[in-house]
Amino acid sequence: MMANGGGGGQAMPPGMYEGNGNYKGAMSDQEPQKKAGSWMQKPTVIPGCPPGLEYLTQVDQILVHQVVELLEAFTGWETKNRYVLKNTMGQQVYYAMEDSDLCMRQCCGPTRGFIIHITDNMGQEVMTVTRKFKCCAGCSWFSCCSLCAYEVLIESPPGNHIGTVRQDCSPWQPKFSIRDSSGQKALLIDGPCCVCQGAWCCEQEFIVKTTDGQEIGKIAKQFSGLIKEYFTDADNFGVQFPLDLEVKMKACLVGAVFLIDFMFFENESNNRNS
């Protein structure tokens, strides 16, 4: 995916992630003003909305751009994924960074367990997306069993479970369900019958539906350009949902992007072999 959008500003908050919801390196008083044109303005606090998710109440689409990792592109050494989340105006809404074990990244590749830390433009962690490693997961035929189904746990703020995205049983077509904090199905996601994994593939859509089958949005894997698709595993996604969709479900759809990315589009060798 693209490291920077059309705004021309720096794509990520300054400093390095500490793992406690903040980044090292203080932001100067001038920094927010300098970045104001490329950052989405922080909304006012909304009662009942998890802190930091207020941004999602104002949008009906989020663009997720994975940052190109040059070390990984030139050496094949698997690095931690980083993402920039923007609105349709190109303004940065969130920044996301993977936290995973070094050995697992090199040995397990896209099947690895991970935690995606999502922060706002001030470096405050607002959401986490967690997938535990499962050695036998991935095949949709056997995902009726929870031990064989990939799933991500969504927390906002970190420590407060708001939903889960789970791989559902299917004979062929990729299917997922979004479940609320009580485990009840709230939304469904149906993928294409054949997921194209390569540099020559066009846009691919994962359709978002209500539990009664009404289509209300989609997650689209977008074509990133032939060179980027061939030489890297950096991907672009677009997430569309109703503006009035409950904000926790919007957050879960954003979390679903990372699960879909790792399951189908993370392995760069797929691109070169296609």
PDB file of C-alpha atoms in Angstrom:
ATOM      1  CA  MET A   1       0.000   0.000   0.000  1.00  0.00           C
ATOM      2  CA  MET A   2       1.001   3.590  -0.280  1.00  0.00           C
ATOM      3  CA  ALA A   3       3.082   5.064   2.472  1.00  0.00           C
ATOM      4  CA  ASN A   4       1.795   8.562   1.909  1.00  0.00           C
ATOM      5  CA  GLY A   5      -1.396   9.895   0.464  1.00  0.00           C
ATOM      6  CA  GLY A   6      -1.935  12.993  -1.607  1.00  0.00           C
ATOM      7  CA  GLY A   7      -1.664  15.307   1.411  1.00  0.00           C
ATOM      8  CA  GLY A   8       2.141  15.456   1.260  1.00  0.00           C
ATOM      9  CA  GLY A   9       2.504  15.277   5.088  1.00  0.00           C
ATOM     10  CA  GLN A  10       4.384  12.673   7.064  1.00  0.00           C
ATOM     11  CA  ALA A  11       2.320   9.504   7.195  1.00  0.00           C
ATOM     12  CA  MET A  12       2.973   8.427  10.756  1.00  0.00           C
ATOM     13  CA  PRO A  13       3.116  10.045  14.200  1.00  0.00           C
ATOM     14  CA  PRO A  14       6.660  11.010  15.203  1.00  0.00           C
ATOM     15  CA  GLY A  15       8.713   8.653  17.349  1.00  0.00           C
ATOM     16  CA  MET A  16       8.645   4.946  17.971  1.00  0.00           C
ATOM     17  CA  TYR A  17       5.808   2.960  19.484  1.00  0.00           C
ATOM     18  CA  GLU A  18       6.393   2.153  23.165  1.00  0.00           C
ATOM     19  CA  GLY A  19       3.684  -0.507  23.480  1.00  0.00           C
ATOM     20  CA  ASN A  20       1.742   1.307  26.210  1.00  0.00           C
ATOM     21  CA  GLY A  21      -0.553   3.335  24.010  1.00  0.00           C
ATOM     22  CA  ASN A  22       1.903   6.122  23.234  1.00  0.00           C
ATOM     23  CA  TYR A  23       4.898   6.917  21.063  1.00  0.00           C
ATOM     24  CA  LYS A  24       8.366   7.914  22.199  1.00  0.00           C
ATOM     25  CA  GLY A  25       9.373  11.393  21.241  1.00  0.00           C
ATOM     26  CA  ALA A  26       7.386  14.413  22.315  1.00  0.00           C
ATOM     27  CA  MET A  27       5.396  16.246  19.673  1.00  0.00           C
ATOM     28  CA  SER A  28       6.208  19.920  19.526  1.00  0.00           C
ATOM     29  CA  ASP A  29       3.533  22.548  20.019  1.00  0.00           C
ATOM     30  CA  GLN A  30       3.931  23.526  16.383  1.00  0.00           C
ATOM     31  CA  GLU A  31       3.494  19.987  15.065  1.00  0.00           C
ATOM     32  CA  PRO A  32      -0.325  19.798  15.178  1.00  0.00           C
ATOM     33  CA  GLN A  33      -0.634  23.106  13.355  1.00  0.00           C
ATOM     34  CA  LYS A  34       1.892  22.071  10.730  1.00  0.00           C
ATOM     35  CA  LYS A  35       0.004  18.842  10.070  1.00  0.00           C
ATOM     36  CA  ALA A  36      -3.498  20.283  10.296  1.00  0.00           C
ATOM     37  CA  GLY A  37      -4.037  20.153   6.539  1.00  0.00           C
ATOM     38  CA  SER A  38      -3.199  16.429   6.286  1.00  0.00           C
ATOM     39  CA  TRP A  39      -4.828  15.260   9.520  1.00  0.00           C
ATOM     40  CA  MET A  40      -8.537  14.894  10.107  1.00  0.00           C
ATOM     41  CA  GLN A  41      -9.727  17.342  12.740  1.00  0.00           C
ATOM     42  CA  LYS A  42     -10.367  15.712  16.108  1.00  0.00           C
ATOM     43  CA  PRO A  43     -14.126  15.463  16.787  1.00  0.00           C
ATOM     44  CA  THR A  44     -15.749  16.431  20.056  1.00  0.00           C
ATOM     45  CA  VAL A  45     -16.340  13.780  22.713  1.00  0.00           C
ATOM     46  CA  ILE A  46     -19.512  11.744  22.093  1.00  0.00           C
ATOM     47  CA  PRO A  47     -21.238  10.144  25.105  1.00  0.00           C
ATOM     48  CA  GLY A  48     -21.178   6.338  24.907  1.00  0.00           C
ATOM     49  CA  CYS A  49     -18.547   6.285  22.157  1.00  0.00           C
ATOM     50  CA  PRO A  50     -15.218   4.618  23.037  1.00  0.00           C
ATOM     51  CA  PRO A  51     -12.559   7.348  23.290  1.00  0.00           C
ATOM     52  CA  GLY A  52     -10.856   7.900  19.936  1.00  0.00           C
ATOM     53  CA  LEU A  53     -13.576   6.292  17.818  1.00  0.00           C
ATOM     54  CA  GLU A  54     -15.376   9.614  17.419  1.00  0.00           C
ATOM     55  CA  TYR A  55     -13.568   9.966  14.093  1.00  0.00           C
ATOM     56  CA  LEU A  56     -15.501   6.992  12.726  1.00  0.00           C
ATOM     57  CA  THR A  57     -18.869   8.589  13.482  1.00  0.00           C
ATOM     58  CA  GLN A  58     -18.152  11.235  10.831  1.00  0.00           C
ATOM     59  CA  VAL A  59     -17.182   8.996   7.903  1.00  0.00           C
ATOM     60  CA  ASP A  60     -18.746   6.321   5.721  1.00  0.00           C
ATOM     61  CA  GLN A  61     -15.480   5.146   4.198  1.00  0.00           C
ATOM     62  CA  ILE A  62     -11.945   4.505   5.415  1.00  0.00           C
ATOM     63  CA  LEU A  63      -8.905   3.985   3.175  1.00  0.00           C
ATOM     64  CA  VAL A  64      -6.200   1.706   4.552  1.00  0.00           C
ATOM     65  CA  HIS A  65      -2.742   2.093   2.989  1.00  0.00           C
ATOM     66  CA  GLN A  66       0.068  -0.237   4.004  1.00  0.00           C
ATOM     67  CA  VAL A  67       3.480   1.415   4.262  1.00  0.00           C
ATOM     68  CA  VAL A  68       6.085  -0.008   1.890  1.00  0.00           C
ATOM     69  CA  GLU A  69       8.956  -1.543   3.869  1.00  0.00           C
ATOM     70  CA  LEU A  70      12.138  -1.164   1.792  1.00  0.00           C
ATOM     71  CA  LEU A  71      14.122  -3.691   3.845  1.00  0.00           C
ATOM     72  CA  GLU A  72      11.448  -6.301   3.239  1.00  0.00           C
ATOM     73  CA  ALA A  73      11.137  -5.444  -0.455  1.00  0.00           C
ATOM     74  CA  PHE A  74      14.872  -5.811  -1.151  1.00  0.00           C
ATOM     75  CA  THR A  75      15.812  -8.643   1.203  1.00  0.00           C
ATOM     76  CA  GLY A  76      12.626 -10.641   1.816  1.00  0.00           C
ATOM     77  CA  TRP A  77      13.146 -10.209   5.579  1.00  0.00           C
ATOM     78  CA  GLU A  78       9.648 -10.042   7.047  1.00  0.00           C
ATOM     79  CA  THR A  79       9.170  -6.805   8.998  1.00  0.00           C
ATOM     80  CA  LYS A  80       6.325  -5.487  11.107  1.00  0.00           C
ATOM     81  CA  ASN A  81       3.487  -4.117   9.036  1.00  0.00           C
ATOM     82  CA  ARG A  82       2.517  -0.454   9.285  1.00  0.00           C
ATOM     83  CA  TYR A  83      -0.610   1.198   7.936  1.00  0.00           C
ATOM     84  CA  VAL A  84      -2.029   4.681   7.451  1.00  0.00           C
ATOM     85  CA  LEU A  85      -5.817   5.052   7.689  1.00  0.00           C
ATOM     86  CA  LYS A  86      -7.346   8.023   5.864  1.00  0.00           C
ATOM     87  CA  ASN A  87     -10.706   9.494   4.983  1.00  0.00           C
ATOM     88  CA  THR A  88     -11.819  10.097   1.401  1.00  0.00           C
ATOM     89  CA  MET A  89     -10.281  13.595   1.489  1.00  0.00           C
ATOM     90  CA  GLY A  90      -6.838  12.088   2.046  1.00  0.00           C
ATOM     91  CA  GLN A  91      -6.647  13.256   5.655  1.00  0.00           C
ATOM     92  CA  GLN A  92      -4.994  10.864   8.086  1.00  0.00           C
ATOM     93  CA  VAL A  93      -7.407   9.485  10.654  1.00  0.00           C
ATOM     94  CA  TYR A  94      -5.330   6.769  12.347  1.00  0.00           C
ATOM     95  CA  TYR A  95      -1.945   5.087  12.207  1.00  0.00           C
ATOM     96  CA  ALA A  96      -1.570   1.340  12.776  1.00  0.00           C
ATOM     97  CA  MET A  97       1.483  -0.735  13.628  1.00  0.00           C
ATOM     98  CA  GLU A  98       1.906  -4.469  14.005  1.00  0.00           C
ATOM     99  CA  ASP A  99       3.368  -5.991  17.151  1.00  0.00           C
ATOM    100  CA  SER A 100       4.554  -9.573  16.614  1.00  0.00           C
ATOM    101  CA  ASP A 101       7.385 -11.946  17.457  1.00  0.00           C
ATOM    102  CA  LEU A 102      10.474 -11.814  15.228  1.00  0.00           C
ATOM    103  CA  CYS A 103      10.834 -15.585  14.907  1.00  0.00           C
ATOM    104  CA  MET A 104       7.139 -16.017  14.177  1.00  0.00           C
ATOM    105  CA  ARG A 105       7.298 -13.412  11.391  1.00  0.00           C
ATOM    106  CA  GLN A 106      10.163 -15.245   9.679  1.00  0.00           C
ATOM    107  CA  CYS A 107       8.962 -18.814  10.263  1.00  0.00           C
ATOM    108  CA  CYS A 108       5.177 -18.518  10.132  1.00  0.00           C
ATOM    109  CA  GLY A 109       4.781 -15.640   7.679  1.00  0.00           C
ATOM    110  CA  PRO A 110       1.177 -14.511   7.201  1.00  0.00           C
ATOM    111  CA  THR A 111      -0.178 -17.180   9.570  1.00  0.00           C
ATOM    112  CA  ARG A 112       1.575 -15.551  12.536  1.00  0.00           C
ATOM    113  CA  GLY A 113      -0.177 -14.158  15.553  1.00  0.00           C
ATOM    114  CA  PHE A 114      -0.143 -10.387  15.917  1.00  0.00           C
ATOM    115  CA  ILE A 115      -1.505  -7.318  17.666  1.00  0.00           C
ATOM    116  CA  ILE A 116      -2.278  -4.257  15.563  1.00  0.00           C
ATOM    117  CA  HIS A 117      -2.010  -1.099  17.660  1.00  0.00           C
ATOM    118  CA  ILE A 118      -4.134   1.717  16.218  1.00  0.00           C
ATOM    119  CA  THR A 119      -3.377   5.244  17.370  1.00  0.00           C
ATOM    120  CA  ASP A 120      -4.862   8.639  16.642  1.00  0.00           C
ATOM    121  CA  ASN A 121      -2.892  11.549  15.201  1.00  0.00           C
ATOM    122  CA  MET A 122      -1.577  12.517  18.645  1.00  0.00           C
ATOM    123  CA  GLY A 123      -0.110   9.043  19.227  1.00  0.00           C
ATOM    124  CA  GLN A 124      -2.778   7.920  21.709  1.00  0.00           C
ATOM    125  CA  GLU A 125      -3.758   4.268  21.303  1.00  0.00           C
ATOM    126  CA  VAL A 126      -7.490   3.988  20.637  1.00  0.00           C
ATOM    127  CA  MET A 127      -7.936   0.406  19.449  1.00  0.00           C
ATOM    128  CA  THR A 128      -6.186  -2.959  19.183  1.00  0.00           C
ATOM    129  CA  VAL A 129      -6.768  -5.835  16.777  1.00  0.00           C
ATOM    130  CA  THR A 130      -5.434  -9.153  18.099  1.00  0.00           C
ATOM    131  CA  ARG A 131      -5.065 -12.494  16.337  1.00  0.00           C
ATOM    132  CA  LYS A 132      -3.685 -15.493  18.219  1.00  0.00           C
ATOM    133  CA  PHE A 133      -1.514 -17.977  16.374  1.00  0.00           C
ATOM    134  CA  LYS A 134      -3.338 -21.179  15.373  1.00  0.00           C
ATOM    135  CA  CYS A 135      -1.245 -23.867  13.714  1.00  0.00           C
ATOM    136  CA  CYS A 136      -4.180 -25.597  11.991  1.00  0.00           C
ATOM    137  CA  ALA A 137      -6.318 -22.596  11.010  1.00  0.00           C
ATOM    138  CA  GLY A 138      -7.057 -21.205   7.569  1.00  0.00           C
ATOM    139  CA  CYS A 139      -9.066 -23.799   5.639  1.00  0.00           C
ATOM    140  CA  SER A 140     -12.691 -22.663   5.378  1.00  0.00           C
ATOM    141  CA  TRP A 141     -13.882 -26.276   5.258  1.00  0.00           C
ATOM    142  CA  PHE A 142     -12.856 -26.823   8.878  1.00  0.00           C
ATOM    143  CA  SER A 143     -13.507 -23.355  10.311  1.00  0.00           C
ATOM    144  CA  CYS A 144     -16.740 -24.592  11.902  1.00  0.00           C
ATOM    145  CA  CYS A 145     -14.365 -25.613  14.686  1.00  0.00           C
ATOM    146  CA  SER A 146     -13.067 -22.590  16.573  1.00  0.00           C
ATOM    147  CA  LEU A 147      -9.593 -24.154  16.771  1.00  0.00           C
ATOM    148  CA  CYS A 148      -9.399 -24.123  12.956  1.00  0.00           C
ATOM    149  CA  ALA A 149     -10.908 -20.680  12.338  1.00  0.00           C
ATOM    150  CA  TYR A 150      -8.969 -17.453  12.136  1.00  0.00           C
ATOM    151  CA  GLU A 151     -10.389 -14.623  14.202  1.00  0.00           C
ATOM    152  CA  VAL A 152      -9.390 -11.208  15.481  1.00  0.00           C
ATOM    153  CA  LEU A 153     -10.440  -9.644  18.765  1.00  0.00           C
ATOM    154  CA  ILE A 154     -11.247  -5.930  18.643  1.00  0.00           C
ATOM    155  CA  GLU A 155     -10.734  -3.801  21.754  1.00  0.00           C
ATOM    156  CA  SER A 156     -11.444  -0.090  22.189  1.00  0.00           C
ATOM    157  CA  PRO A 157     -10.033   1.334  24.282  1.00  0.00           C
ATOM    158  CA  PRO A 158      -7.420  -1.425  24.763  1.00  0.00           C
ATOM    159  CA  GLY A 159      -8.737  -3.874  27.323  1.00  0.00           C
ATOM    160  CA  ASN A 160     -12.404  -3.257  26.478  1.00  0.00           C
ATOM    161  CA  HIS A 161     -13.727  -5.954  24.131  1.00  0.00           C
ATOM    162  CA  ILE A 162     -16.163  -4.500  21.569  1.00  0.00           C
ATOM    163  CA  GLY A 163     -16.341  -7.246  18.964  1.00  0.00           C
ATOM    164  CA  THR A 164     -14.798 -10.148  17.074  1.00  0.00           C
ATOM    165  CA  VAL A 165     -14.297 -10.937  13.397  1.00  0.00           C
ATOM    166  CA  ARG A 166     -14.359 -14.691  12.816  1.00  0.00           C
ATOM    167  CA  GLN A 167     -13.796 -16.901   9.795  1.00  0.00           C
ATOM    168  CA  ASP A 168     -16.951 -18.918   9.091  1.00  0.00           C
ATOM    169  CA  CYS A 169     -17.324 -22.395   7.657  1.00  0.00           C
ATOM    170  CA  SER A 170     -17.706 -22.456   3.874  1.00  0.00           C
ATOM    171  CA  PRO A 171     -17.051 -25.072   1.173  1.00  0.00           C
ATOM    172  CA  TRP A 172     -15.256 -22.567  -1.055  1.00  0.00           C
ATOM    173  CA  GLN A 173     -16.128 -18.861  -0.785  1.00  0.00           C
ATOM    174  CA  PRO A 174     -14.419 -16.956   2.071  1.00  0.00           C
ATOM    175  CA  LYS A 175     -16.983 -15.988   4.701  1.00  0.00           C
ATOM    176  CA  PHE A 176     -16.684 -14.064   7.943  1.00  0.00           C
ATOM    177  CA  SER A 177     -19.003 -12.945  10.707  1.00  0.00           C
ATOM    178  CA  ILE A 178     -18.691  -9.875  12.878  1.00  0.00           C
ATOM    179  CA  ARG A 179     -19.867 -10.542  16.400  1.00  0.00           C
ATOM    180  CA  ASP A 180     -20.589  -8.051  19.154  1.00  0.00           C
ATOM    181  CA  SER A 181     -19.088  -8.168  22.637  1.00  0.00           C
ATOM    182  CA  SER A 182     -21.665 -10.770  23.700  1.00  0.00           C
ATOM    183  CA  GLY A 183     -20.790 -13.098  20.800  1.00  0.00           C
ATOM    184  CA  GLN A 184     -23.954 -12.474  18.773  1.00  0.00           C
ATOM    185  CA  LYS A 185     -23.612 -12.170  14.999  1.00  0.00           C
ATOM    186  CA  ALA A 186     -24.135  -8.563  13.901  1.00  0.00           C
ATOM    187  CA  LEU A 187     -22.775  -8.463  10.334  1.00  0.00           C
ATOM    188  CA  LEU A 188     -21.614 -10.909   7.669  1.00  0.00           C
ATOM    189  CA  ILE A 189     -18.808 -10.623   5.111  1.00  0.00           C
ATOM    190  CA  ASP A 190     -18.810 -12.645   1.874  1.00  0.00           C
ATOM    191  CA  GLY A 191     -15.601 -12.759  -0.157  1.00  0.00           C
ATOM    192  CA  PRO A 192     -15.155 -13.557  -3.861  1.00  0.00           C
ATOM    193  CA  CYS A 193     -15.444 -17.183  -4.915  1.00  0.00           C
ATOM    194  CA  CYS A 194     -11.840 -17.080  -6.068  1.00  0.00           C
ATOM    195  CA  VAL A 195      -9.435 -14.708  -4.317  1.00  0.00           C
ATOM    196  CA  CYS A 196      -6.815 -13.610  -6.830  1.00  0.00           C
ATOM    197  CA  GLN A 197      -3.378 -13.311  -5.191  1.00  0.00           C
ATOM    198  CA  GLY A 198      -0.938 -11.712  -7.566  1.00  0.00           C
ATOM    199  CA  ALA A 199       0.387  -8.630  -9.309  1.00  0.00           C
ATOM    200  CA  TRP A 200      -2.051  -8.958 -12.198  1.00  0.00           C
ATOM    201  CA  CYS A 201      -5.231  -8.987 -10.096  1.00  0.00           C
ATOM    202  CA  CYS A 202      -7.787  -6.203 -10.243  1.00  0.00           C
ATOM    203  CA  GLU A 203      -9.935  -4.931  -7.363  1.00  0.00           C
ATOM    204  CA  GLN A 204     -11.485  -7.650  -5.235  1.00  0.00           C
ATOM    205  CA  GLU A 205     -14.518  -7.091  -3.054  1.00  0.00           C
ATOM    206  CA  PHE A 206     -15.632  -8.616   0.238  1.00  0.00           C
ATOM    207  CA  ILE A 207     -19.306  -7.706   0.589  1.00  0.00           C
ATOM    208  CA  VAL A 208     -20.654  -6.615   3.993  1.00  0.00           C
ATOM    209  CA  LYS A 209     -24.216  -7.723   4.764  1.00  0.00           C
ATOM    210  CA  THR A 210     -26.672  -7.659   7.614  1.00  0.00           C
ATOM    211  CA  THR A 211     -27.601 -10.991   9.162  1.00  0.00           C
ATOM    212  CA  ASP A 212     -30.728 -11.067   6.975  1.00  0.00           C
ATOM    213  CA  GLY A 213     -28.666 -10.711   3.788  1.00  0.00           C
ATOM    214  CA  GLN A 214     -29.005  -6.993   2.997  1.00  0.00           C
ATOM    215  CA  GLU A 215     -25.854  -5.538   1.435  1.00  0.00           C
ATOM    216  CA  ILE A 216     -24.701  -2.428   3.316  1.00  0.00           C
ATOM    217  CA  GLY A 217     -21.027  -2.003   2.418  1.00  0.00           C
ATOM    218  CA  LYS A 218     -17.832  -3.664   1.317  1.00  0.00           C
ATOM    219  CA  ILE A 219     -14.129  -4.154   1.937  1.00  0.00           C
ATOM    220  CA  ALA A 220     -12.247  -3.768  -1.344  1.00  0.00           C
ATOM    221  CA  LYS A 221      -8.661  -4.841  -2.009  1.00  0.00           C
ATOM    222  CA  GLN A 222      -7.517  -2.184  -4.474  1.00  0.00           C
ATOM    223  CA  PHE A 223      -4.871  -2.498  -7.177  1.00  0.00           C
ATOM    224  CA  SER A 224      -1.713  -0.726  -5.963  1.00  0.00           C
ATOM    225  CA  GLY A 225       0.221  -0.557  -9.220  1.00  0.00           C
ATOM    226  CA  LEU A 226       2.098  -3.305 -11.039  1.00  0.00           C
ATOM    227  CA  ILE A 227       5.552  -2.605  -9.570  1.00  0.00           C
ATOM    228  CA  LYS A 228       4.320  -2.371  -5.982  1.00  0.00           C
ATOM    229  CA  GLU A 229       2.102  -5.444  -6.360  1.00  0.00           C
ATOM    230  CA  TYR A 230       4.934  -7.496  -7.865  1.00  0.00           C
ATOM    231  CA  PHE A 231       7.818  -6.574  -5.580  1.00  0.00           C
ATOM    232  CA  THR A 232       6.085  -5.986  -2.225  1.00  0.00           C
ATOM    233  CA  ASP A 233       3.215  -7.251  -0.091  1.00  0.00           C
ATOM    234  CA  ALA A 234       2.052  -3.686   0.655  1.00  0.00           C
ATOM    235  CA  ASP A 235      -1.661  -3.425  -0.056  1.00  0.00           C
ATOM    236  CA  ASN A 236      -4.410  -0.829  -0.354  1.00  0.00           C
ATOM    237  CA  PHE A 237      -7.925  -1.378   0.984  1.00  0.00           C
ATOM    238  CA  GLY A 238     -11.107   0.635   1.052  1.00  0.00           C
ATOM    239  CA  VAL A 239     -13.832   0.049   3.666  1.00  0.00           C
ATOM    240  CA  GLN A 240     -17.353   1.326   3.011  1.00  0.00           C
ATOM    241  CA  PHE A 241     -20.216   1.287   5.528  1.00  0.00           C
ATOM    242  CA  PRO A 242     -23.372   3.307   6.282  1.00  0.00           C
ATOM    243  CA  LEU A 243     -22.691   6.649   7.939  1.00  0.00           C
ATOM    244  CA  ASP A 244     -25.157   5.814  10.721  1.00  0.00           C
ATOM    245  CA  LEU A 245     -23.746   2.331  11.404  1.00  0.00           C
ATOM    246  CA  GLU A 246     -23.008   1.784  15.097  1.00  0.00           C
ATOM    247  CA  VAL A 247     -19.458   2.993  15.714  1.00  0.00           C
ATOM    248  CA  LYS A 248     -18.275  -0.244  17.322  1.00  0.00           C
ATOM    249  CA  MET A 249     -19.313  -2.153  14.194  1.00  0.00           C
ATOM    250  CA  LYS A 250     -17.391   0.355  12.070  1.00  0.00           C
ATOM    251  CA  ALA A 251     -14.339  -0.351  14.210  1.00  0.00           C
ATOM    252  CA  CYS A 252     -14.822  -4.093  13.729  1.00  0.00           C
ATOM    253  CA  LEU A 253     -14.987  -3.637   9.948  1.00  0.00           C
ATOM    254  CA  VAL A 254     -11.692  -1.776  10.104  1.00  0.00           C
ATOM    255  CA  GLY A 255     -10.304  -4.691  12.119  1.00  0.00           C
ATOM    256  CA  ALA A 256     -11.582  -7.104   9.467  1.00  0.00           C
ATOM    257  CA  VAL A 257      -9.265  -5.443   6.936  1.00  0.00           C
ATOM    258  CA  PHE A 258      -6.194  -6.671   8.810  1.00  0.00           C
ATOM    259  CA  LEU A 259      -7.530 -10.223   9.069  1.00  0.00           C
ATOM    260  CA  ILE A 260      -8.317 -10.311   5.336  1.00  0.00           C
ATOM    261  CA  ASP A 261      -4.948  -8.784   4.462  1.00  0.00           C
ATOM    262  CA  PHE A 262      -2.988 -11.393   6.424  1.00  0.00           C
ATOM    263  CA  MET A 263      -5.120 -14.292   5.226  1.00  0.00           C
ATOM    264  CA  PHE A 264      -5.060 -13.563   1.494  1.00  0.00           C
ATOM    265  CA  PHE A 265      -2.637 -10.799   0.494  1.00  0.00           C
ATOM    266  CA  GLU A 266       0.288 -10.717   2.910  1.00  0.00           C
ATOM    267  CA  ASN A 267       2.581 -13.266   1.258  1.00  0.00           C
ATOM    268  CA  GLU A 268       4.667 -11.341  -1.294  1.00  0.00           C
ATOM    269  CA  SER A 269       5.790 -14.575  -2.980  1.00  0.00           C
ATOM    270  CA  ASN A 270       2.224 -14.979  -4.261  1.00  0.00           C
ATOM    271  CA  ASN A 271       2.730 -11.845  -6.332  1.00  0.00           C
ATOM    272  CA  ARG A 272       5.917 -13.048  -7.986  1.00  0.00           C
ATOM    273  CA  ASN A 273       4.509 -16.484  -8.721  1.00  0.00           C
ATOM    274  CA  SER A 274       1.393 -15.129 -10.422  1.00  0.00           C
TER     275      SER A 274
END
